Amino acid sequence: MSKTILVTGGAGYVGSHCVLEFLQHNYNVIVVDNLVNAVKLENQEMPESLIRVERLANKKLEKYLTGDLKDQQFIDEIFANNHIDIVVHFAALKSVGESVAKPLEYYENNVSGTINLLKSMRKSKVTKLIFSSSATVYGDPEVLPLVETLPTGQTCTNPYGRSKHMVEVVLKDLCKSSPEWSVMSLRYFNPVGAHSSGDIGEDPQEIPNNLMPFVTQVAVGMRPELKIFGGDYNTPDGTGVRDYIHIEDLSNGHLKALEQITTELWKDFHPINLGTGRGYSVLEVISTFESANGVKIPYKIVDRRPGDVTELYADAKLANEKLGWTATRDMYDMCASAWKWQSKNPKGYKRD
Ligand SMILES: NC(=O)c1ccc[n+]([C@@H]2O[C@H](COP(=O)([O-])OP(=O)(O)OC[C@H]3O[C@@H](n4cnc5c(N)ncnc54)[C@H](O)[C@@H]3O)[C@@H](O)[C@H]2O)c1
């Protein structure tokens, strides 16, 4: 019988791509989202991203619920009223800059929201969780590539990263408290790009905090130029280096995680990097974007952004060994798909 997955934050960028992958592989999916970073158009019952996901999958969600993880009663009721096998937990606030200005909101949403979810899960004896963690838990690294056994939390540079680290600490302690739990903490590097259809993609509701949506918004004429934060890093061209991962590789990583989490091997807490293992500088991303899409990206190098680190890239071996997963798409695919989405949807999910 098909398993039922509760997906929190499923209307967002990563969530919507994963929900599509899950529906296409015959999982029943219940999505909960508070719409803090998703678009629901007037007279629609679901966020636009999920309407498109259902169309692409040619399959319906089992249920969509608008609601907030900060509301314990609401979460309790979801578990009381539905049979759920596995939870995939994307819901979080994710802007590094905003987290510095609003630490309490970030800790409340990301840490307390997760604790509420875990309490409801425990009450209903649902003990399998796939958590969206982040490379930011490694902080400002002393060694590269970043391997899962390195210490985390000690050099986190902002409340967002610390909130992800705190949740990992909670999850580890929870797994220690009872052998029933199986938790995979997927540490994403930098997810970019869009589904090959160009119908779903990243649609930040504020000024983009990440490079690729900024690039595509400049390309489409929404913004005059790209600001590159720092041209004096100790890297070959002076700009920061990151490990970018195509969103479809990332969603495939979640599918592998779902397929495996029910086996005994995954009892306890398991952090796993999802990255390619290869770093690209900002200037390399821009030049690949320009050649993949035939579009010019005007840019200006400005001061470094507080909290940014020089270079991050993953050791991606564990995901390969344990999940049988490896990223297959390159920077060209990432840039081409990001542009396909943005040029097909200049205003993102909004119609006007
Ligand atoms: N995109 C990245 O670069 C990146 C990198 C590393 C980790 N992550 C993590 O992956 C997850 C998904 O990221 P994303 O890029 O899809 O972000 P997103 O903002 O597009 O999606 C998150 C979704 O969660 C919802 N949400 C937030 N707080 C909620 C709450 N309290 N209750 C219910 N819904 C809530 C939002 O409305 C949104 O639809 C997040 O946990 C994020 O921290 C993202």
Coordinates of C-alpha atoms and ligand atoms in Angstrom, one line a residue:
M1 CA 0.0 0.0 0.0
S2 CA 1.2 3.5 -0.8
K3 CA 2.7 5.4 2.2
T4 CA 1.4 8.7 3.3
I5 CA 3.8 11.5 3.7
L6 CA 3.2 14.7 5.7
V7 CA 5.2 17.5 4.0
T8 CA 5.5 20.7 6.0
G9 CA 6.4 23.8 4.0
G10 CA 5.4 21.9 0.8
A11 CA 4.3 25.0 -1.1
G12 CA 7.8 26.5 -1.0
Y13 CA 10.7 26.1 -3.4
V14 CA 12.3 22.9 -2.3
G15 CA 9.0 21.5 -0.9
S16 CA 7.1 21.9 -4.2
H17 CA 9.7 20.1 -6.3
C18 CA 9.9 17.2 -3.7
V19 CA 6.1 16.9 -3.6
L20 CA 6.0 16.6 -7.3
E21 CA 8.7 13.8 -7.1
F22 CA 6.7 12.0 -4.4
L23 CA 3.4 12.2 -6.3
Q24 CA 5.1 10.9 -9.4
H25 CA 6.4 7.9 -7.3
N26 CA 3.0 7.0 -5.9
Y27 CA 3.2 8.4 -2.4
N28 CA 0.1 10.0 -0.9
V29 CA 1.0 13.5 0.1
I30 CA -0.5 15.8 2.7
V31 CA 0.9 19.3 2.6
V32 CA 0.8 21.9 5.4
D33 CA 2.0 25.5 4.8
N34 CA 1.4 28.8 6.5
L35 CA 2.0 30.7 3.2
V36 CA 4.6 33.0 4.8
N37 CA 6.7 32.5 1.7
A38 CA 4.3 31.1 -0.8
V39 CA 1.6 32.5 -3.2
K40 CA -2.1 31.7 -3.0
L41 CA -4.1 33.5 -5.6
E42 CA -7.5 34.9 -4.9
N43 CA -10.3 32.4 -5.2
Q44 CA -7.8 29.5 -5.3
E45 CA -7.9 26.8 -2.6
M46 CA -4.3 25.9 -2.8
P47 CA -1.0 27.8 -3.3
E48 CA -0.2 28.3 -7.0
S49 CA 2.9 26.1 -6.8
L50 CA 0.9 23.1 -5.7
I51 CA -1.8 23.6 -8.3
R52 CA 1.0 23.4 -10.8
V53 CA 2.5 20.4 -9.1
E54 CA -0.8 18.5 -9.3
R55 CA -1.0 19.4 -13.0
L56 CA 2.5 18.2 -13.7
A57 CA 2.0 15.0 -11.8
N58 CA -1.5 14.4 -13.1
K59 CA -2.3 13.4 -9.6
K60 CA -4.0 15.1 -6.6
L61 CA -2.6 15.7 -3.2
E62 CA -4.4 13.7 -0.5
K63 CA -4.9 17.0 1.3
Y64 CA -3.6 20.6 1.5
L65 CA -3.9 22.5 4.8
T66 CA -3.1 26.1 5.4
G67 CA -1.7 26.3 9.0
D68 CA 1.3 27.1 11.2
L69 CA 3.7 24.8 13.0
K70 CA 3.7 27.3 15.8
D71 CA 0.1 26.2 16.5
Q72 CA 0.4 23.0 18.5
Q73 CA -3.3 22.2 18.5
F74 CA -3.4 22.5 14.7
I75 CA -0.5 20.1 14.3
D76 CA -2.0 17.7 16.9
E77 CA -5.2 17.6 14.9
I78 CA -3.4 16.7 11.6
F79 CA -1.9 13.6 13.2
A80 CA -5.2 12.8 15.1
N81 CA -7.2 12.9 11.8
N82 CA -4.8 11.3 9.3
H83 CA -2.7 8.2 9.0
I84 CA 0.8 9.4 8.4
D85 CA 3.8 7.1 7.8
I86 CA 6.7 9.6 7.4
V87 CA 7.2 13.4 7.8
V88 CA 9.3 15.5 5.5
H89 CA 9.9 18.8 7.2
F90 CA 10.8 21.8 5.1
A91 CA 8.9 24.5 6.8
A92 CA 11.3 27.2 8.1
L93 CA 12.2 30.8 7.7
K94 CA 15.4 30.9 5.6
S95 CA 16.8 34.3 5.1
V96 CA 20.2 34.7 6.7
G97 CA 20.1 38.5 6.7
E98 CA 16.6 38.7 8.2
S99 CA 17.6 36.2 10.9
V100 CA 20.2 38.6 12.2
A101 CA 17.5 41.3 12.5
K102 CA 14.8 39.0 13.8
P103 CA 16.4 36.2 15.9
L104 CA 13.4 35.6 18.1
E105 CA 11.1 35.1 15.1
Y106 CA 13.7 32.7 13.6
Y107 CA 14.2 30.6 16.7
E108 CA 10.5 30.5 17.4
N109 CA 9.5 29.5 13.9
N110 CA 12.4 27.1 13.1
V111 CA 13.1 25.6 16.5
S112 CA 9.8 25.8 18.5
G113 CA 7.9 25.0 15.3
T114 CA 9.9 21.8 14.9
I115 CA 9.5 20.9 18.6
N116 CA 5.7 21.2 18.2
L117 CA 5.9 19.0 15.2
L118 CA 8.0 16.4 17.1
K119 CA 5.6 16.4 20.1
S120 CA 2.6 15.7 17.8
M121 CA 4.6 13.0 16.0
R122 CA 5.5 11.4 19.3
K123 CA 1.9 11.5 20.5
S124 CA 0.8 9.7 17.4
K125 CA 3.8 7.3 17.3
V126 CA 5.0 8.6 14.0
T127 CA 8.8 8.3 14.3
K128 CA 10.2 8.7 10.9
L129 CA 11.4 12.2 9.9
I130 CA 13.4 13.7 7.0
F131 CA 14.6 17.2 8.0
S132 CA 15.8 20.0 5.8
S133 CA 19.1 21.0 7.3
S134 CA 21.7 23.1 5.7
A135 CA 25.5 23.4 5.1
T136 CA 25.3 26.5 7.3
V137 CA 25.5 24.2 10.3
Y138 CA 29.2 23.8 9.6
G139 CA 29.7 27.5 10.1
D140 CA 33.0 29.0 8.9
P141 CA 34.9 25.9 8.0
E142 CA 38.6 25.2 8.7
V143 CA 38.8 22.2 6.3
L144 CA 37.2 21.4 3.0
P145 CA 35.4 19.4 1.7
L146 CA 32.8 19.4 4.5
V147 CA 32.2 16.0 5.8
E148 CA 29.4 15.0 8.1
T149 CA 31.7 14.0 10.9
L150 CA 33.1 17.6 11.3
P151 CA 31.9 19.5 14.3
T152 CA 28.8 21.7 13.7
G153 CA 27.3 24.8 15.4
Q154 CA 30.6 26.1 16.9
T155 CA 31.3 28.7 14.2
C156 CA 27.8 29.3 12.8
T157 CA 27.7 33.0 11.7
N158 CA 24.0 33.8 12.0
P159 CA 20.7 32.9 13.8
Y160 CA 19.4 31.0 10.8
G161 CA 22.3 28.6 10.8
R162 CA 22.2 28.3 14.5
S163 CA 18.5 27.5 14.3
K164 CA 19.3 24.6 12.0
H165 CA 22.0 23.4 14.3
M166 CA 19.7 23.7 17.4
V167 CA 17.1 21.5 15.6
E168 CA 19.8 18.9 14.9
V169 CA 20.8 18.9 18.6
V170 CA 17.1 18.4 19.5
L171 CA 16.8 15.6 17.0
K172 CA 19.9 13.8 18.2
D173 CA 18.7 13.9 21.8
L174 CA 15.3 12.7 20.8
C175 CA 16.8 9.7 19.0
K176 CA 18.9 9.0 22.1
S177 CA 15.8 9.1 24.3
S178 CA 14.0 6.4 22.3
P179 CA 15.2 3.8 19.8
E180 CA 12.0 4.1 17.8
W181 CA 13.1 7.2 16.0
S182 CA 14.7 7.3 12.5
V183 CA 15.8 10.7 11.5
M184 CA 17.7 11.8 8.4
S185 CA 19.0 15.4 8.5
L186 CA 19.7 16.3 4.9
R187 CA 22.3 19.1 4.9
Y188 CA 21.6 20.9 1.6
F189 CA 24.3 23.0 0.0
N190 CA 23.0 25.6 -2.4
P191 CA 19.8 24.5 -4.2
V192 CA 19.3 26.3 -7.5
G193 CA 17.4 25.9 -10.8
A194 CA 13.9 24.7 -11.5
H195 CA 11.9 21.8 -12.8
S196 CA 12.5 21.0 -16.4
S197 CA 9.0 22.1 -17.4
G198 CA 9.7 25.7 -16.2
D199 CA 6.3 25.6 -14.5
I200 CA 7.6 25.6 -10.9
G201 CA 10.7 27.3 -9.5
E202 CA 12.1 29.6 -6.8
D203 CA 9.8 32.6 -6.2
P204 CA 11.2 34.7 -3.3
Q205 CA 8.6 37.1 -2.0
E206 CA 11.2 39.7 -0.9
I207 CA 14.5 40.8 -2.4
P208 CA 16.3 37.6 -3.1
N209 CA 18.9 36.5 -0.5
N210 CA 20.5 33.9 -2.7
L211 CA 22.5 34.3 -5.9
M212 CA 20.5 32.5 -8.6
P213 CA 17.1 34.2 -8.1
F214 CA 18.9 37.5 -8.0
V215 CA 20.6 36.7 -11.3
T216 CA 17.3 35.6 -13.0
Q217 CA 15.5 38.7 -11.7
V218 CA 18.3 40.9 -13.2
A219 CA 18.1 38.9 -16.5
V220 CA 14.3 39.4 -16.7
G221 CA 14.6 43.1 -16.0
M222 CA 13.1 43.2 -12.5
R223 CA 16.4 44.6 -11.1
P224 CA 19.0 46.8 -12.8
E225 CA 22.1 44.9 -11.8
L226 CA 23.5 42.1 -9.6
K227 CA 25.3 43.0 -6.5
I228 CA 28.3 40.7 -5.8
F229 CA 29.1 40.8 -2.1
G230 CA 32.9 40.8 -1.9
G231 CA 35.5 40.5 -4.7
D232 CA 38.5 40.2 -2.3
Y233 CA 38.0 36.7 -0.9
N234 CA 40.9 34.3 -1.0
T235 CA 39.6 32.4 -4.1
P236 CA 40.9 32.3 -7.7
D237 CA 38.8 35.2 -8.9
G238 CA 38.1 36.9 -5.5
T239 CA 34.4 36.0 -5.3
G240 CA 32.8 33.5 -2.9
V241 CA 32.7 29.8 -3.8
R242 CA 29.6 27.6 -3.1
D243 CA 28.5 24.1 -4.0
Y244 CA 25.3 24.6 -6.1
I245 CA 23.0 21.7 -6.4
H246 CA 20.2 21.4 -9.0
I247 CA 16.7 21.3 -7.4
E248 CA 15.8 18.1 -9.3
D249 CA 18.9 16.3 -8.0
L250 CA 17.9 17.5 -4.5
S251 CA 14.3 16.2 -4.9
N252 CA 15.7 12.9 -6.1
G253 CA 17.8 12.8 -3.0
H254 CA 14.6 13.1 -0.9
L255 CA 13.0 10.3 -2.9
K256 CA 15.9 8.0 -2.1
A257 CA 15.6 9.1 1.6
L258 CA 11.9 8.2 1.6
E259 CA 12.5 4.9 0.0
Q260 CA 15.1 4.0 2.7
I261 CA 13.9 5.6 6.0
T262 CA 11.6 2.7 6.8
T263 CA 14.5 0.2 7.0
E264 CA 16.1 -0.7 10.3
L265 CA 19.4 0.7 9.0
W266 CA 18.1 4.3 9.5
K267 CA 17.1 4.1 13.2
D268 CA 18.8 6.9 15.1
F269 CA 20.0 10.3 13.8
H270 CA 21.8 10.5 10.4
P271 CA 23.2 13.7 9.0
I272 CA 23.8 13.5 5.2
N273 CA 25.2 16.2 2.9
L274 CA 23.3 16.8 -0.4
G275 CA 25.8 18.6 -2.6
T276 CA 27.8 18.0 -5.7
G277 CA 31.3 18.2 -4.1
R278 CA 32.3 20.9 -6.6
G279 CA 32.5 24.6 -5.8
Y280 CA 31.7 27.5 -8.3
S281 CA 32.6 31.1 -7.8
V282 CA 30.0 33.8 -8.3
L283 CA 31.7 34.9 -11.4
E284 CA 31.7 31.4 -12.8
V285 CA 28.0 31.1 -12.2
I286 CA 27.4 34.4 -14.0
S287 CA 29.5 33.5 -17.0
T288 CA 27.8 30.0 -17.2
F289 CA 24.4 31.7 -17.0
E290 CA 25.3 34.1 -19.8
S291 CA 26.6 31.4 -22.1
A292 CA 23.7 28.9 -21.3
N293 CA 21.0 31.5 -21.9
G294 CA 22.5 34.2 -24.2
V295 CA 21.6 36.9 -21.7
K296 CA 24.0 39.5 -20.3
I297 CA 24.1 40.0 -16.5
P298 CA 25.3 43.5 -15.5
Y299 CA 26.9 43.4 -12.0
K300 CA 28.7 45.5 -9.5
I301 CA 31.1 44.2 -6.8
V302 CA 30.2 45.7 -3.4
D303 CA 31.4 45.1 0.1
R304 CA 31.3 41.6 1.7
R305 CA 28.1 40.7 3.5
P306 CA 28.5 40.1 7.2
G307 CA 28.2 36.4 7.9
D308 CA 29.3 35.1 4.5
V309 CA 32.2 32.7 4.4
T310 CA 34.8 32.3 1.7
E311 CA 34.2 28.9 0.4
L312 CA 31.9 25.9 1.0
Y313 CA 31.6 22.6 -0.8
A314 CA 30.5 19.2 0.3
D315 CA 32.0 15.8 0.7
A316 CA 29.2 14.0 -1.1
K317 CA 30.4 10.5 -0.6
L318 CA 28.1 9.5 2.3
A319 CA 24.9 10.2 0.3
N320 CA 26.3 8.0 -2.5
E321 CA 27.3 5.1 -0.3
K322 CA 24.2 5.2 2.0
L323 CA 21.4 6.4 -0.3
G324 CA 22.8 5.4 -3.7
W325 CA 22.3 9.0 -4.7
T326 CA 24.6 11.3 -6.6
A327 CA 24.0 14.7 -8.3
T328 CA 23.9 14.3 -12.1
R329 CA 23.2 17.9 -13.3
D330 CA 25.8 20.5 -13.9
M331 CA 25.9 24.3 -13.6
Y332 CA 24.8 24.7 -17.2
D333 CA 21.6 22.7 -16.4
M334 CA 21.1 24.7 -13.3
C335 CA 21.4 28.1 -15.2
A336 CA 19.3 26.9 -18.1
S337 CA 16.4 25.6 -16.0
A338 CA 16.5 28.7 -13.7
W339 CA 16.1 31.0 -16.7
K340 CA 13.4 28.8 -18.3
W341 CA 11.3 29.2 -15.1
Q342 CA 11.9 32.9 -14.7
S343 CA 11.4 33.8 -18.4
K344 CA 8.2 31.8 -18.5
N345 CA 7.0 33.3 -15.2
P346 CA 8.5 36.9 -15.1
K347 CA 6.5 37.6 -11.9
G348 CA 6.9 34.2 -10.4
Y349 CA 3.6 32.7 -9.3
K350 CA 1.8 36.0 -9.3
R351 CA -0.3 36.8 -12.3
D352 CA 0.0 40.6 -12.2
Ligands
LIG1 N1 16.8 27.1 -0.5 C1 17.9 27.0 0.1 O1 18.9 27.7 -0.4 C2 18.1 26.2 1.3 C3 19.4 25.7 1.6 C4 19.6 24.9 2.8 C5 18.5 24.5 3.5 N2 17.2 25.0 3.1 C6 16.1 24.6 4.0 O2 15.1 23.9 3.1 C7 13.8 24.2 3.6 C8 13.0 24.6 2.4 O3 13.6 25.8 1.9 P1 13.0 26.6 0.6 O4 14.1 27.2 -0.1 O5 12.0 25.7 0.0 O6 12.2 27.7 1.4 P2 10.8 28.3 1.1 O7 10.6 29.6 1.9 O8 10.5 28.5 -0.3 O9 9.8 27.2 1.7 C9 9.5 27.1 3.1 C10 8.0 27.0 3.2 O10 7.6 26.8 4.5 C11 6.5 27.6 4.9 N3 6.6 27.9 6.3 C12 7.6 28.6 7.0 N4 7.3 28.6 8.3 C13 6.2 27.8 8.5 C14 5.5 27.5 9.6 N5 5.8 27.9 10.9 N6 4.4 26.7 9.5 C15 4.0 26.3 8.2 N7 4.7 26.6 7.1 C16 5.8 27.4 7.2 C17 6.6 28.8 3.9 O11 5.4 29.5 3.7 C18 7.2 28.2 2.7 O12 6.2 27.8 1.8 C19 13.9 25.2 4.7 O13 13.9 24.5 5.9 C20 15.3 25.8 4.5 O14 15.9 26.3 5.7 C21 17.0 25.8 2.0

